[in-house]
PDB file of C-alpha atoms in Angstrom:
ATOM      1  CA  UNK A   1       0.000   0.000   0.000  1.00 87.00           C
ATOM      2  CA  UNK A   2       1.010   3.605  -0.553  1.00 94.00           C
ATOM      3  CA  UNK A   3       0.674   6.410   1.969  1.00 96.00           C
ATOM      4  CA  UNK A   4       0.851  10.130   1.247  1.00 97.00           C
ATOM      5  CA  UNK A   5       1.476  12.740   3.921  1.00 97.00           C
ATOM      6  CA  UNK A   6       1.314  16.442   3.169  1.00 97.00           C
ATOM      7  CA  UNK A   7       2.890  19.294   5.102  1.00 97.00           C
ATOM      8  CA  UNK A   8       3.695  22.959   4.708  1.00 97.00           C
ATOM      9  CA  UNK A   9       0.277  24.540   4.848  1.00 97.00           C
ATOM     10  CA  UNK A  10      -0.506  27.577   6.947  1.00 97.00           C
ATOM     11  CA  UNK A  11      -1.679  31.155   7.027  1.00 98.00           C
ATOM     12  CA  UNK A  12      -0.090  33.653   4.655  1.00 98.00           C
ATOM     13  CA  UNK A  13      -0.888  37.135   3.460  1.00 98.00           C
ATOM     14  CA  UNK A  14      -1.945  37.784  -0.103  1.00 98.00           C
ATOM     15  CA  UNK A  15       1.095  38.062  -2.331  1.00 98.00           C
ATOM     16  CA  UNK A  16       3.097  35.687  -0.155  1.00 98.00           C
ATOM     17  CA  UNK A  17       4.504  32.249  -0.824  1.00 98.00           C
ATOM     18  CA  UNK A  18       4.280  28.746   0.592  1.00 98.00           C
ATOM     19  CA  UNK A  19       5.824  25.421  -0.287  1.00 98.00           C
ATOM     20  CA  UNK A  20       3.809  22.271   0.242  1.00 98.00           C
ATOM     21  CA  UNK A  21       5.467  18.881   0.531  1.00 98.00           C
ATOM     22  CA  UNK A  22       4.065  15.400   0.100  1.00 98.00           C
ATOM     23  CA  UNK A  23       6.049  12.362   1.180  1.00 97.00           C
ATOM     24  CA  UNK A  24       5.263   9.000  -0.370  1.00 96.00           C
ATOM     25  CA  UNK A  25       5.828   5.839   1.663  1.00 92.00           C
ATOM     26  CA  UNK A  26       4.933   2.196   1.389  1.00 90.00           C
ATOM     27  CA  UNK A  27       5.620   1.347  -2.229  1.00 85.00           C
ATOM     28  CA  UNK A  28       6.846   4.568  -3.822  1.00 82.00           C
ATOM     29  CA  UNK A  29       8.462   2.703  -6.732  1.00 85.00           C
ATOM     30  CA  UNK A  30       4.978   1.804  -7.967  1.00 87.00           C
ATOM     31  CA  UNK A  31       4.012   5.447  -8.479  1.00 92.00           C
ATOM     32  CA  UNK A  32       4.025   7.248 -11.821  1.00 94.00           C
ATOM     33  CA  UNK A  33       2.139  10.532 -11.979  1.00 96.00           C
ATOM     34  CA  UNK A  34       1.640  12.697  -8.928  1.00 97.00           C
ATOM     35  CA  UNK A  35      -0.678  15.616  -8.559  1.00 97.00           C
ATOM     36  CA  UNK A  36      -2.041  18.291  -6.276  1.00 98.00           C
ATOM     37  CA  UNK A  37      -5.704  19.082  -5.824  1.00 98.00           C
ATOM     38  CA  UNK A  38      -7.553  21.547  -3.625  1.00 98.00           C
ATOM     39  CA  UNK A  39     -10.986  21.942  -2.147  1.00 98.00           C
ATOM     40  CA  UNK A  40     -12.379  25.182  -0.802  1.00 96.00           C
ATOM     41  CA  UNK A  41     -15.338  25.284   1.601  1.00 91.00           C
ATOM     42  CA  UNK A  42     -18.579  24.656  -0.245  1.00 94.00           C
ATOM     43  CA  UNK A  43     -16.826  23.852  -3.502  1.00 96.00           C
ATOM     44  CA  UNK A  44     -15.879  20.717  -5.348  1.00 97.00           C
ATOM     45  CA  UNK A  45     -12.345  19.443  -5.382  1.00 96.00           C
ATOM     46  CA  UNK A  46     -10.361  20.867  -8.272  1.00 97.00           C
ATOM     47  CA  UNK A  47      -7.158  19.970 -10.038  1.00 97.00           C
ATOM     48  CA  UNK A  48      -4.132  22.179  -9.366  1.00 98.00           C
ATOM     49  CA  UNK A  49      -1.031  20.568 -10.892  1.00 98.00           C
ATOM     50  CA  UNK A  50       0.440  17.250 -12.030  1.00 97.00           C
ATOM     51  CA  UNK A  51       3.925  15.949 -12.748  1.00 97.00           C
ATOM     52  CA  UNK A  52       5.174  12.894 -14.599  1.00 96.00           C
ATOM     53  CA  UNK A  53       7.348  10.192 -13.082  1.00 94.00           C
ATOM     54  CA  UNK A  54      10.720  11.777 -13.845  1.00 92.00           C
ATOM     55  CA  UNK A  55       9.449  15.332 -13.794  1.00 90.00           C
ATOM     56  CA  UNK A  56       9.758  16.189 -17.466  1.00 92.00           C
ATOM     57  CA  UNK A  57       6.075  16.812 -18.054  1.00 95.00           C
ATOM     58  CA  UNK A  58       3.905  19.071 -15.917  1.00 97.00           C
ATOM     59  CA  UNK A  59       0.380  20.458 -16.175  1.00 97.00           C
ATOM     60  CA  UNK A  60      -1.357  23.251 -14.317  1.00 97.00           C
ATOM     61  CA  UNK A  61      -4.831  24.600 -13.826  1.00 97.00           C
ATOM     62  CA  UNK A  62      -5.352  27.913 -15.577  1.00 97.00           C
ATOM     63  CA  UNK A  63      -6.002  29.585 -12.235  1.00 97.00           C
ATOM     64  CA  UNK A  64      -2.484  28.838 -10.945  1.00 98.00           C
ATOM     65  CA  UNK A  65      -0.465  28.860 -14.166  1.00 98.00           C
ATOM     66  CA  UNK A  66       2.547  31.114 -13.785  1.00 97.00           C
ATOM     67  CA  UNK A  67       2.195  31.335  -9.988  1.00 98.00           C
ATOM     68  CA  UNK A  68       2.522  27.711  -8.840  1.00 98.00           C
ATOM     69  CA  UNK A  69       5.210  25.192  -9.690  1.00 98.00           C
ATOM     70  CA  UNK A  70       5.214  21.447  -9.100  1.00 98.00           C
ATOM     71  CA  UNK A  71       8.402  19.438  -8.677  1.00 97.00           C
ATOM     72  CA  UNK A  72       9.459  16.063  -7.325  1.00 96.00           C
ATOM     73  CA  UNK A  73      12.496  14.517  -5.701  1.00 96.00           C
ATOM     74  CA  UNK A  74      12.294  10.808  -6.402  1.00 94.00           C
ATOM     75  CA  UNK A  75      15.386  10.055  -4.342  1.00 94.00           C
ATOM     76  CA  UNK A  76      13.456  11.252  -1.294  1.00 94.00           C
ATOM     77  CA  UNK A  77       9.990  10.167  -2.471  1.00 95.00           C
ATOM     78  CA  UNK A  78       8.690  13.719  -2.196  1.00 96.00           C
ATOM     79  CA  UNK A  79       6.626  15.988  -4.406  1.00 97.00           C
ATOM     80  CA  UNK A  80       6.421  19.719  -3.861  1.00 98.00           C
ATOM     81  CA  UNK A  81       4.022  22.501  -4.739  1.00 98.00           C
ATOM     82  CA  UNK A  82       5.678  25.902  -4.761  1.00 98.00           C
ATOM     83  CA  UNK A  83       2.995  28.576  -4.473  1.00 98.00           C
ATOM     84  CA  UNK A  84       3.845  32.202  -5.204  1.00 98.00           C
ATOM     85  CA  UNK A  85       1.787  35.383  -5.405  1.00 98.00           C
ATOM     86  CA  UNK A  86      -0.940  33.751  -3.388  1.00 98.00           C
ATOM     87  CA  UNK A  87      -4.458  35.129  -3.535  1.00 98.00           C
ATOM     88  CA  UNK A  88      -7.355  34.832  -1.073  1.00 97.00           C
ATOM     89  CA  UNK A  89      -9.123  32.611  -3.606  1.00 97.00           C
ATOM     90  CA  UNK A  90      -6.291  30.092  -3.242  1.00 98.00           C
ATOM     91  CA  UNK A  91      -7.561  29.323   0.271  1.00 98.00           C
ATOM     92  CA  UNK A  92      -8.393  25.618   0.422  1.00 98.00           C
ATOM     93  CA  UNK A  93      -7.349  22.229   1.718  1.00 98.00           C
ATOM     94  CA  UNK A  94      -4.580  21.008  -0.571  1.00 98.00           C
ATOM     95  CA  UNK A  95      -4.169  17.284  -1.101  1.00 98.00           C
ATOM     96  CA  UNK A  96      -1.575  15.364  -3.012  1.00 98.00           C
ATOM     97  CA  UNK A  97      -2.446  12.335  -5.071  1.00 97.00           C
ATOM     98  CA  UNK A  98      -0.538   9.534  -6.771  1.00 97.00           C
ATOM     99  CA  UNK A  99      -1.310   6.963  -9.402  1.00 95.00           C
ATOM    100  CA  UNK A 100       0.274   3.889 -10.858  1.00 93.00           C
ATOM    101  CA  UNK A 101      -0.386   4.684 -14.491  1.00 90.00           C
ATOM    102  CA  UNK A 102       1.446   7.315 -16.514  1.00 89.00           C
ATOM    103  CA  UNK A 103       0.157  10.442 -18.184  1.00 86.00           C
ATOM    104  CA  UNK A 104      -0.559  13.845 -16.673  1.00 87.00           C
ATOM    105  CA  UNK A 105      -4.095  14.397 -17.936  1.00 87.00           C
ATOM    106  CA  UNK A 106      -7.245  13.338 -16.134  1.00 83.00           C
ATOM    107  CA  UNK A 107      -8.154  13.353 -12.470  1.00 84.00           C
ATOM    108  CA  UNK A 108      -8.170   9.638 -11.717  1.00 92.00           C
ATOM    109  CA  UNK A 109      -5.702   8.802  -8.985  1.00 96.00           C
ATOM    110  CA  UNK A 110      -5.161   5.700  -6.885  1.00 95.00           C
ATOM    111  CA  UNK A 111      -3.923   7.208  -3.636  1.00 96.00           C
ATOM    112  CA  UNK A 112      -4.732  10.386  -1.737  1.00 97.00           C
ATOM    113  CA  UNK A 113      -3.287  12.232   1.223  1.00 97.00           C
ATOM    114  CA  UNK A 114      -5.315  13.743   4.039  1.00 96.00           C
ATOM    115  CA  UNK A 115      -4.624  17.299   2.999  1.00 97.00           C
ATOM    116  CA  UNK A 116      -3.108  20.429   4.468  1.00 98.00           C
ATOM    117  CA  UNK A 117      -4.892  23.736   5.003  1.00 98.00           C
ATOM    118  CA  UNK A 118      -3.745  26.836   3.160  1.00 98.00           C
ATOM    119  CA  UNK A 119      -5.328  30.128   4.163  1.00 98.00           C
ATOM    120  CA  UNK A 120      -4.531  33.351   2.343  1.00 98.00           C
ATOM    121  CA  UNK A 121      -5.606  36.557   4.063  1.00 97.00           C
ATOM    122  CA  UNK A 122      -6.375  39.722   2.162  1.00 93.00           C
TER     123      UNK A 122
END
């Protein structure tokens, strides 16, 4: 089984930055694509970013393109979400996800973390 544990969330002022981390344990060698999703109160979960197994291919939601960056360190079984120029509308619970099959499109993932809260004050 695979476990995902996120960290790095918190309270930040608009315009600030945060870096989220997600550590993969269990069977990390079985993982291909990893992604980040978020869910704001009263809203559905939405895709944020995805990265391929060796990090060559990435994809972003239009709402975060140019402000967020996803990266991964396979040696340490960790994926990161670097968030810059944060806006109040970025406030949400951010969860990382992992899947066994390749490709960075779609929202079907096999494993999910519990999430970490990001709050951006205006």
